[in-house]
CSV table of C-alpha atoms and ligand atoms in Angstrom, one decimal:
chain,number,residue,atom,x,y,z
C,1,MET,CA,-1.1,14.2,-40.5
C,2,ALA,CA,-1.2,11.5,-37.9
C,3,ASP,CA,-0.8,13.3,-34.2
C,4,PRO,CA,2.7,13.3,-33.0
C,5,ILE,CA,3.4,10.2,-30.0
C,6,THR,CA,3.0,12.5,-26.7
C,7,LEU,CA,4.7,11.7,-23.7
C,8,LEU,CA,4.9,13.4,-20.4
C,9,LEU,CA,7.8,13.2,-17.4
C,10,ASP,CA,7.0,13.5,-14.3
C,11,VAL,CA,9.5,14.4,-12.7
C,12,PRO,CA,10.6,16.0,-9.1
C,13,SER,CA,10.5,20.2,-10.3
C,14,GLY,CA,13.4,21.3,-11.3
C,15,TRP,CA,14.5,17.8,-12.6
C,16,ALA,CA,12.9,17.8,-16.1
C,17,GLY,CA,15.7,19.9,-17.6
C,18,HIS,CA,18.1,17.0,-17.1
C,19,TRP,CA,15.7,14.8,-19.1
C,20,ALA,CA,14.0,16.5,-21.5
C,21,GLY,CA,17.6,17.0,-23.8
C,22,PRO,CA,18.1,13.5,-23.7
C,23,LEU,CA,14.4,12.7,-24.4
C,24,SER,CA,13.9,15.1,-27.5
C,25,GLU,CA,16.9,13.8,-29.1
C,26,LEU,CA,15.9,10.3,-29.0
C,27,LEU,CA,12.8,10.8,-30.1
C,28,PRO,CA,12.5,13.8,-32.3
C,29,GLY,CA,9.3,13.4,-33.5
C,30,ALA,CA,7.2,12.8,-30.5
C,31,ARG,CA,6.1,15.9,-28.4
C,32,LEU,CA,7.4,16.1,-24.9
C,33,LEU,CA,4.6,17.7,-22.0
C,34,ARG,CA,6.3,18.9,-18.9
C,35,GLN,CA,4.4,19.4,-15.8
C,36,ASP,CA,6.6,22.3,-15.4
C,37,GLU,CA,5.1,24.3,-18.3
C,38,GLY,CA,1.9,24.4,-17.3
C,39,PRO,CA,-1.5,22.6,-17.7
C,40,ILE,CA,-1.5,19.7,-19.4
C,41,ASP,CA,-3.6,18.1,-21.8
C,42,THR,CA,-4.3,15.1,-20.2
C,43,ALA,CA,-6.3,13.3,-22.8
C,44,ARG,CA,-3.6,13.2,-25.2
C,45,VAL,CA,-1.0,11.3,-22.9
C,46,ASP,CA,0.4,8.1,-24.8
C,47,TYR,CA,3.3,7.2,-22.7
C,48,LEU,CA,3.9,8.5,-19.3
C,49,ILE,CA,7.5,8.5,-17.7
C,50,THR,CA,7.2,8.4,-13.8
C,51,PHE,CA,8.6,7.0,-10.8
C,52,ARG,CA,6.2,7.6,-7.6
C,53,PRO,CA,3.3,9.9,-9.7
C,54,ARG,CA,1.0,11.7,-7.5
C,55,LYS,CA,-2.5,10.4,-6.6
C,56,GLY,CA,-4.5,11.1,-9.1
C,57,LEU,CA,-1.9,11.8,-12.3
C,58,ILE,CA,-2.5,8.5,-13.7
C,59,ALA,CA,-6.5,7.9,-13.4
C,60,SER,CA,-6.6,11.7,-15.5
C,61,LEU,CA,-4.9,9.8,-18.6
C,62,ALA,CA,-7.8,8.2,-20.5
C,63,ASN,CA,-5.7,7.4,-23.2
C,64,LEU,CA,-2.2,6.2,-22.0
C,65,LYS,CA,-0.7,2.9,-24.2
C,66,ALA,CA,2.1,2.3,-21.4
C,67,VAL,CA,4.0,3.6,-18.6
C,68,PHE,CA,8.2,4.1,-17.9
C,69,SER,CA,9.5,3.5,-14.6
C,70,LEU,CA,12.7,5.7,-13.9
C,71,GLY,CA,13.6,3.8,-11.5
C,72,ALA,CA,15.0,0.0,-11.0
C,73,GLY,CA,11.9,-0.3,-8.8
C,74,VAL,CA,8.3,-0.1,-9.7
C,75,ASP,CA,6.9,-0.2,-6.1
C,76,GLY,CA,5.6,4.1,-6.3
C,77,ILE,CA,4.2,3.8,-9.6
C,78,LEU,CA,2.1,0.1,-8.7
C,79,ALA,CA,1.0,2.0,-5.1
C,80,ASP,CA,-1.4,3.9,-7.2
C,81,PRO,CA,-5.1,2.0,-6.8
C,82,ASP,CA,-5.4,3.8,-10.0
C,83,PHE,CA,-2.3,2.1,-12.1
C,84,PRO,CA,-4.6,0.3,-15.3
C,85,ARG,CA,-3.3,-3.1,-14.7
C,86,ASP,CA,-4.1,-4.4,-18.3
C,87,ILE,CA,-1.7,-2.0,-19.9
C,88,PRO,CA,2.7,-2.7,-20.2
C,89,LEU,CA,4.6,-0.9,-17.0
C,90,MET,CA,8.8,-1.0,-18.5
C,91,ARG,CA,11.3,-1.0,-15.5
C,92,PHE,CA,14.8,0.6,-15.9
C,93,VAL,CA,17.0,-2.3,-16.5
C,94,ASP,CA,20.5,-0.5,-17.4
C,95,ARG,CA,24.4,-2.0,-16.7
C,96,SER,CA,24.8,1.9,-15.4
C,97,LEU,CA,22.3,1.2,-12.6
C,98,SER,CA,23.9,-1.8,-11.2
C,99,ARG,CA,27.7,-0.8,-11.8
C,100,GLU,CA,26.5,2.2,-9.5
C,101,LEU,CA,24.5,-0.1,-6.5
C,102,ALA,CA,27.1,-2.5,-6.3
C,103,GLN,CA,29.9,1.0,-6.1
C,104,TYR,CA,27.4,2.0,-2.8
C,105,VAL,CA,27.6,-1.7,-1.7
C,106,VAL,CA,31.2,-2.9,-2.2
C,107,MET,CA,32.1,0.6,-0.4
C,108,HIS,CA,30.0,-0.1,2.6
C,109,VAL,CA,31.0,-3.3,3.2
C,110,LEU,CA,34.4,-2.0,3.4
C,111,ILE,CA,34.0,0.3,5.3
C,112,PHE,CA,32.2,-2.1,7.7
C,113,HIS,CA,34.6,-4.6,7.4
C,114,ARG,CA,37.4,-2.5,7.8
C,115,GLY,CA,36.8,-0.8,10.7
C,116,GLN,CA,36.8,2.5,8.9
C,117,ARG,CA,34.9,4.4,11.3
C,118,TYR,CA,37.4,3.1,14.3
C,119,PHE,CA,40.0,5.2,12.4
C,120,ASP,CA,38.3,8.1,11.3
C,121,ALA,CA,37.5,8.8,15.4
C,122,ALA,CA,41.3,8.0,16.3
C,123,GLN,CA,42.5,10.7,13.2
C,124,ALA,CA,39.7,13.0,14.6
C,125,MET,CA,41.9,13.0,17.9
C,126,ASN,CA,45.3,12.8,16.4
C,127,LYS,CA,45.8,9.4,17.2
C,128,TRP,CA,48.4,7.1,15.7
C,129,ARG,CA,45.8,3.4,16.4
C,130,GLN,CA,46.6,0.7,14.5
C,131,ARG,CA,44.4,-2.2,14.4
C,132,PRO,CA,44.4,-5.6,12.8
C,133,LEU,CA,41.0,-6.7,10.8
C,134,LEU,CA,38.2,-8.1,13.3
C,135,ARG,CA,37.7,-11.0,11.0
C,136,PRO,CA,39.2,-12.4,8.4
C,137,THR,CA,37.7,-11.6,5.1
C,138,GLU,CA,37.5,-15.2,4.0
C,139,ASP,CA,35.3,-15.7,7.0
C,140,THR,CA,33.6,-12.4,7.0
C,141,ARG,CA,30.4,-14.2,4.8
C,142,ILE,CA,27.6,-12.0,2.7
C,143,GLY,CA,24.5,-12.9,2.1
C,144,ILE,CA,22.4,-10.9,-0.5
C,145,LEU,CA,18.6,-10.7,-0.1
C,146,GLY,CA,17.2,-10.4,-4.0
C,147,MET,CA,19.6,-12.0,-6.7
C,148,GLY,CA,18.0,-9.8,-9.9
C,149,GLU,CA,19.6,-7.4,-11.9
C,150,ILE,CA,21.5,-5.3,-9.3
C,151,GLY,CA,21.5,-8.2,-6.5
C,152,THR,CA,23.7,-10.5,-8.8
C,153,MET,CA,26.3,-8.1,-9.7
C,154,CYS,CA,27.1,-6.9,-6.4
C,155,ALA,CA,27.4,-10.6,-5.8
C,156,GLU,CA,29.6,-11.1,-7.6
C,157,ARG,CA,31.6,-7.9,-7.4
C,158,LEU,CA,32.1,-9.1,-3.2
C,159,ARG,CA,32.8,-12.4,-4.7
C,160,ASP,CA,35.7,-11.4,-7.0
C,161,LEU,CA,36.9,-9.6,-3.3
C,162,ASP,CA,37.3,-13.0,-1.9
C,163,PHE,CA,34.4,-12.6,0.4
C,164,PRO,CA,32.1,-15.8,1.0
C,165,VAL,CA,28.7,-14.5,-0.4
C,166,THR,CA,25.2,-16.3,-1.5
C,167,GLY,CA,22.4,-14.6,-2.1
C,168,TRP,CA,18.6,-15.9,-2.2
C,169,SER,CA,15.6,-14.7,-4.4
C,170,ARG,CA,12.4,-16.7,-5.2
C,171,THR,CA,13.8,-19.0,-7.3
C,172,ARG,CA,17.7,-20.7,-7.3
C,173,LYS,CA,20.2,-19.0,-9.2
C,174,SER,CA,23.6,-20.4,-10.4
C,175,VAL,CA,25.5,-17.6,-10.3
C,176,THR,CA,29.5,-19.3,-10.3
C,177,GLY,CA,31.4,-19.0,-6.5
C,178,VAL,CA,27.7,-18.3,-5.0
C,179,GLU,CA,25.3,-20.4,-3.4
C,180,SER,CA,21.7,-20.1,-3.9
C,181,PHE,CA,19.5,-20.0,-1.9
C,182,SER,CA,15.8,-19.7,-2.3
C,183,GLY,CA,12.0,-19.4,-1.2
C,184,ALA,CA,10.7,-18.5,2.3
C,185,GLY,CA,12.2,-21.7,3.5
C,186,GLU,CA,15.7,-21.1,2.9
C,187,LEU,CA,15.1,-17.7,4.7
C,188,ALA,CA,16.4,-18.8,8.0
C,189,PRO,CA,19.3,-20.6,7.0
C,190,PHE,CA,20.0,-18.2,4.7
C,191,LEU,CA,20.1,-15.6,7.1
C,192,ALA,CA,22.3,-17.5,9.8
C,193,ARG,CA,25.4,-17.7,7.2
C,194,SER,CA,25.2,-13.7,6.8
C,195,ASP,CA,27.3,-12.2,8.8
C,196,ILE,CA,26.8,-8.9,6.8
C,197,LEU,CA,22.8,-8.7,4.6
C,198,VAL,CA,22.4,-6.8,2.0
C,199,CYS,CA,18.9,-6.4,1.3
C,200,LEU,CA,18.5,-5.6,-3.0
C,201,LEU,CA,14.8,-7.0,-3.3
C,202,PRO,CA,11.7,-5.0,-5.1
C,203,LEU,CA,9.4,-3.9,-3.1
C,204,THR,CA,6.0,-6.4,-2.6
C,205,PRO,CA,3.1,-7.5,-0.4
C,206,GLU,CA,5.7,-10.5,-0.4
C,207,THR,CA,9.1,-8.6,1.2
C,208,LYS,CA,7.2,-5.5,2.9
C,209,GLY,CA,8.9,-5.4,6.8
C,210,ILE,CA,10.8,-8.4,6.0
C,211,LEU,CA,14.0,-6.6,7.6
C,212,ASN,CA,12.5,-7.4,11.0
C,213,ALA,CA,12.9,-8.4,14.4
C,214,LYS,CA,12.2,-12.0,13.6
C,215,THR,CA,15.2,-11.3,10.6
C,216,PHE,CA,17.6,-9.4,12.9
C,217,ALA,CA,17.4,-12.2,15.6
C,218,LEU,CA,18.4,-14.8,13.1
C,219,LEU,CA,21.7,-13.4,12.2
C,220,PRO,CA,24.8,-13.9,13.5
C,221,ARG,CA,25.6,-11.6,16.4
C,222,GLY,CA,27.8,-8.8,15.3
C,223,ALA,CA,25.7,-8.9,12.0
C,224,PHE,CA,25.4,-5.5,9.8
C,225,VAL,CA,23.2,-5.1,7.8
C,226,ILE,CA,23.0,-2.4,4.8
C,227,ASN,CA,19.4,-1.7,3.2
C,228,ALA,CA,19.7,-0.1,-0.4
C,229,ALA,CA,16.1,-1.0,-1.6
C,230,ARG,CA,13.6,0.6,0.0
C,231,GLY,CA,12.2,1.9,3.1
C,232,GLY,CA,9.3,-0.7,3.2
C,233,HIS,CA,11.6,-3.5,3.6
C,234,LEU,CA,12.6,-2.4,6.9
C,235,ILE,CA,11.1,-2.2,10.6
C,236,GLU,CA,13.1,0.9,11.8
C,237,ALA,CA,12.9,0.7,14.9
C,238,ASP,CA,13.2,-3.4,15.2
C,239,LEU,CA,16.8,-2.6,13.5
C,240,VAL,CA,17.2,0.1,16.1
C,241,GLU,CA,16.1,-2.3,18.8
C,242,ALA,CA,18.8,-4.8,17.5
C,243,ILE,CA,21.7,-2.7,17.2
C,244,ASP,CA,20.8,-1.2,21.0
C,245,THR,CA,21.0,-4.5,22.5
C,246,GLY,CA,24.7,-5.5,21.0
C,247,HIS,CA,22.8,-8.1,18.5
C,248,LEU,CA,23.9,-6.4,15.7
C,249,ALA,CA,26.9,-4.0,15.0
C,250,GLY,CA,25.2,-1.3,12.9
C,251,ALA,CA,23.7,-0.8,9.5
C,252,THR,CA,23.7,1.7,6.7
C,253,LEU,CA,20.4,2.6,4.7
C,254,ASP,CA,19.9,4.4,1.7
C,255,VAL,CA,16.3,3.9,1.9
C,256,PHE,CA,13.4,5.0,4.5
C,257,GLN,CA,9.6,4.2,5.2
C,258,HIS,CA,9.1,8.1,5.2
C,259,GLU,CA,11.4,10.1,2.1
C,260,PRO,CA,12.9,12.7,3.1
C,261,LEU,CA,14.4,11.2,6.2
C,262,PRO,CA,12.1,13.6,8.6
C,263,ALA,CA,14.3,16.0,10.5
C,264,ASP,CA,13.5,14.7,14.2
C,265,SER,CA,14.4,10.5,13.2
C,266,VAL,CA,16.8,8.9,15.8
C,267,LEU,CA,18.8,7.2,12.9
C,268,TRP,CA,20.4,10.8,11.7
C,269,ASN,CA,22.0,10.3,15.0
C,270,HIS,CA,22.7,7.0,15.5
C,271,PRO,CA,26.1,6.6,16.1
C,272,LYS,CA,26.2,3.4,14.5
C,273,ILE,CA,24.1,3.7,11.6
C,274,THR,CA,25.3,5.5,8.3
C,275,VAL,CA,22.4,7.1,6.4
C,276,THR,CA,22.7,8.3,2.9
C,277,PRO,CA,19.7,10.1,0.8
C,278,HIS,CA,18.6,7.9,-1.6
C,279,ILE,CA,21.7,7.7,-3.6
C,280,ALA,CA,23.5,5.1,-4.0
C,281,ALA,CA,22.2,4.2,-7.3
C,282,ILE,CA,21.0,7.3,-10.0
C,283,THR,CA,19.3,6.7,-13.2
C,284,ASP,CA,21.4,8.1,-15.9
C,285,PRO,CA,19.4,10.2,-17.6
C,286,ARG,CA,20.6,9.3,-21.3
C,287,ALA,CA,20.3,5.1,-20.2
C,288,ALA,CA,16.7,6.5,-19.6
C,289,ALA,CA,15.8,7.7,-22.3
C,290,ARG,CA,17.3,5.3,-24.9
C,291,ALA,CA,15.5,2.6,-22.9
C,292,ILE,CA,12.8,5.0,-23.4
C,293,SER,CA,12.1,5.6,-27.0
C,294,GLU,CA,13.5,1.8,-27.7
C,295,GLY,CA,10.6,0.7,-26.1
C,296,ILE,CA,8.2,3.3,-27.5
C,297,THR,CA,9.8,2.2,-31.2
C,298,ALA,CA,8.9,-1.5,-30.2
C,299,LEU,CA,5.2,-0.8,-28.8
C,300,GLU,CA,4.0,1.3,-31.7
C,301,ARG,CA,5.6,-1.2,-33.9
C,302,GLY,CA,2.9,-3.6,-31.8
C,303,GLU,CA,6.0,-5.5,-30.2
C,304,PRO,CA,6.7,-6.3,-26.8
C,305,ALA,CA,9.3,-3.3,-25.1
C,306,ALA,CA,11.6,-4.6,-23.3
C,307,HIS,CA,12.0,-5.4,-19.1
C,308,ARG,CA,7.9,-5.2,-18.6
C,309,VAL,CA,6.8,-5.8,-15.2
C,310,ASN,CA,4.7,-9.0,-14.1
C,311,ILE,CA,1.9,-6.8,-12.2
C,312,ALA,CA,0.7,-9.5,-10.3
C,313,ARG,CA,4.4,-10.5,-9.1
C,314,GLY,CA,4.9,-7.2,-8.4
C,315,TYR,CA,8.3,-6.7,-9.9
E,401,NAP,P1,15.1,-7.9,-10.2
E,401,NAP,O1,16.0,-7.6,-10.9
E,401,NAP,O2,13.7,-7.6,-10.4
E,401,NAP,O3,15.6,-8.5,-8.7
E,401,NAP,C1,14.3,-8.2,-7.6
E,401,NAP,C2,15.3,-9.6,-6.7
E,401,NAP,O4,14.3,-9.9,-5.6
E,401,NAP,C3,14.6,-11.4,-7.8
E,401,NAP,O5,16.0,-12.0,-7.8
E,401,NAP,C4,13.8,-12.1,-7.3
E,401,NAP,O6,13.9,-13.6,-7.1
E,401,NAP,C5,13.7,-11.6,-5.7
E,401,NAP,N1,12.8,-11.7,-5.3
E,401,NAP,C6,11.6,-10.8,-5.6
E,401,NAP,N2,10.7,-11.3,-4.7
E,401,NAP,C7,11.1,-12.1,-3.8
E,401,NAP,C8,10.6,-13.1,-2.4
E,401,NAP,N3,8.8,-13.0,-2.4
E,401,NAP,N4,11.1,-14.0,-1.9
E,401,NAP,C9,12.9,-13.5,-2.7
E,401,NAP,N5,13.2,-13.5,-3.9
E,401,NAP,C10,12.0,-12.3,-4.2
E,401,NAP,O7,15.7,-6.5,-9.3
E,401,NAP,P2,16.4,-5.1,-9.4
E,401,NAP,O8,17.1,-4.4,-10.7
E,401,NAP,O9,18.0,-6.0,-9.1
E,401,NAP,O10,16.1,-3.8,-8.3
E,401,NAP,C11,16.2,-4.7,-6.7
E,401,NAP,C12,15.9,-3.2,-6.3
E,401,NAP,O11,16.9,-2.1,-6.1
E,401,NAP,C13,14.7,-2.4,-6.7
E,401,NAP,O12,13.1,-2.5,-6.7
E,401,NAP,C14,14.6,-1.4,-5.9
E,401,NAP,O13,13.3,-1.2,-4.8
E,401,NAP,C15,16.3,-1.0,-5.9
E,401,NAP,N6,17.0,-0.1,-6.3
E,401,NAP,C16,17.4,1.0,-5.0
E,401,NAP,C17,18.3,2.0,-5.5
E,401,NAP,C18,18.6,2.9,-4.6
E,401,NAP,O14,19.5,3.8,-4.8
E,401,NAP,N7,18.4,2.4,-3.4
E,401,NAP,C19,18.4,2.0,-7.1
E,401,NAP,C20,17.8,0.8,-8.1
E,401,NAP,C21,17.6,0.3,-7.4
E,401,NAP,P3,13.6,-14.5,-8.9
E,401,NAP,O15,14.4,-13.9,-9.6
E,401,NAP,O16,13.3,-15.3,-8.2
E,401,NAP,O17,12.5,-13.5,-9.3
E,402,GLV,C1,15.6,4.0,-7.6
E,402,GLV,O1,16.0,3.9,-6.1
E,402,GLV,C2,15.8,2.5,-8.4
E,402,GLV,O2,14.7,2.2,-8.1
E,402,GLV,O3,16.2,2.7,-9.2
C-alpha cells in the first residue's frame, strides 16, 4: 500500500486544534502531523501548511512538494532564505477573508469620517455635544494602495457608501466607479487626492517602507492613514512625526514592525492612533481547509493548484 500523503501543520501553539479538525475531515486519507505532538519525521512531509515558519523548518523538509500559506500574505514564508524557489507556494484567497478586511476598513473609515472619537470623549464627560460632519462624504476622497482581491472589495464597499474612491496598483484596473492609478509614476498624483489612505499591498522589496515621510508629505493636510497590510510597509517614527506636526489627522494600525507590538511602543497610547492586534481579517479554518484540500488534490493529479504565488514578484 502506498504511503499516505503527509501534511505538516505549522501554527502557533494552541491553534492546531482549530485547524486539524477541518483538514482531517476534508483529507481523510492524509496523515496530519502537528508540531505540538512531539518530534516530526521531517523526511516524510509532502506538504507544509504555515504562515510564519520558524527559521530552519523549511530547510529540514527534504521532500517537500508544496507549501500552503494560511494567510493572503506570503512575506513571512518568502522571508525564509531556505524557501525552495522551485516548488509551488499557494496563498489563501477567499471571499470570507476579503469581506472581513473590508468590514475592518469600512469601520475605521467611518469612525474617522463621522468623528466618533469626539463623541466618545463627550460621552465620557456626560456631555451632549452635537457637531456636523467635518467634511461631506462626497468630498472625502479615499485612496486604496493595492487593488487585489482585498483592496478591490474594500474599494467597492466604500464606493457604495458614496465616497469618491481611487486605487493604486502595479497594473491598471477597471472597477466600476473607482479611478485607477498604476505604477510608481502615478503614485504622487494618487496620494495627492487621498484624504484617507488605506494600505492593502503585499509586502515585497518594492513596497517595503512605502508609508514613509515622503509619502505622508504628498497626502493632503489632515489626511488619515489605515494600514491593514503589513508592519513592514510603515516607518512608524515617520507616521508619529507626521501626526504630531499636524500634517496627518491620525491613523489606524493593525500591523506592526514587531508583532506583538512591544508594551513600550509609543503607538499604544498615542491619542490619534488606534491600534488593533493584527485581526483585520482572520483566516477561517474551514475555508482554508477547503482551499488546501482542493490544492493538494489538484497537485496530486499533476494539475496546477489555484492561487499559486509568483515567487519572483513576491505576491
Ligand atoms: P493581492 O490580491 O495579491 O493584491 C495585491 C495588490 O497589490 C495588487 O493589486 C497588486 O497590483 C498590488 N501591488 C503589488 N505590488 C505593487 C507595487 N510594487 N506597486 C503597486 N501595486 C502593487 O493581495 P490581497 O489578497 O488583496 O492581500 C493584500 C495584502 O493584505 C496581503 O499581502 C497581506 O499582507 C494583507 N492582509 C492583511 C490581513 C490582516 O489581518 N491585517 C489579512 C489579510 C491580508 P497588480 O494587481 O497590478 O498585480
Ligand atoms: C493575514 O495577515 C493574511 O495575510 O492573511
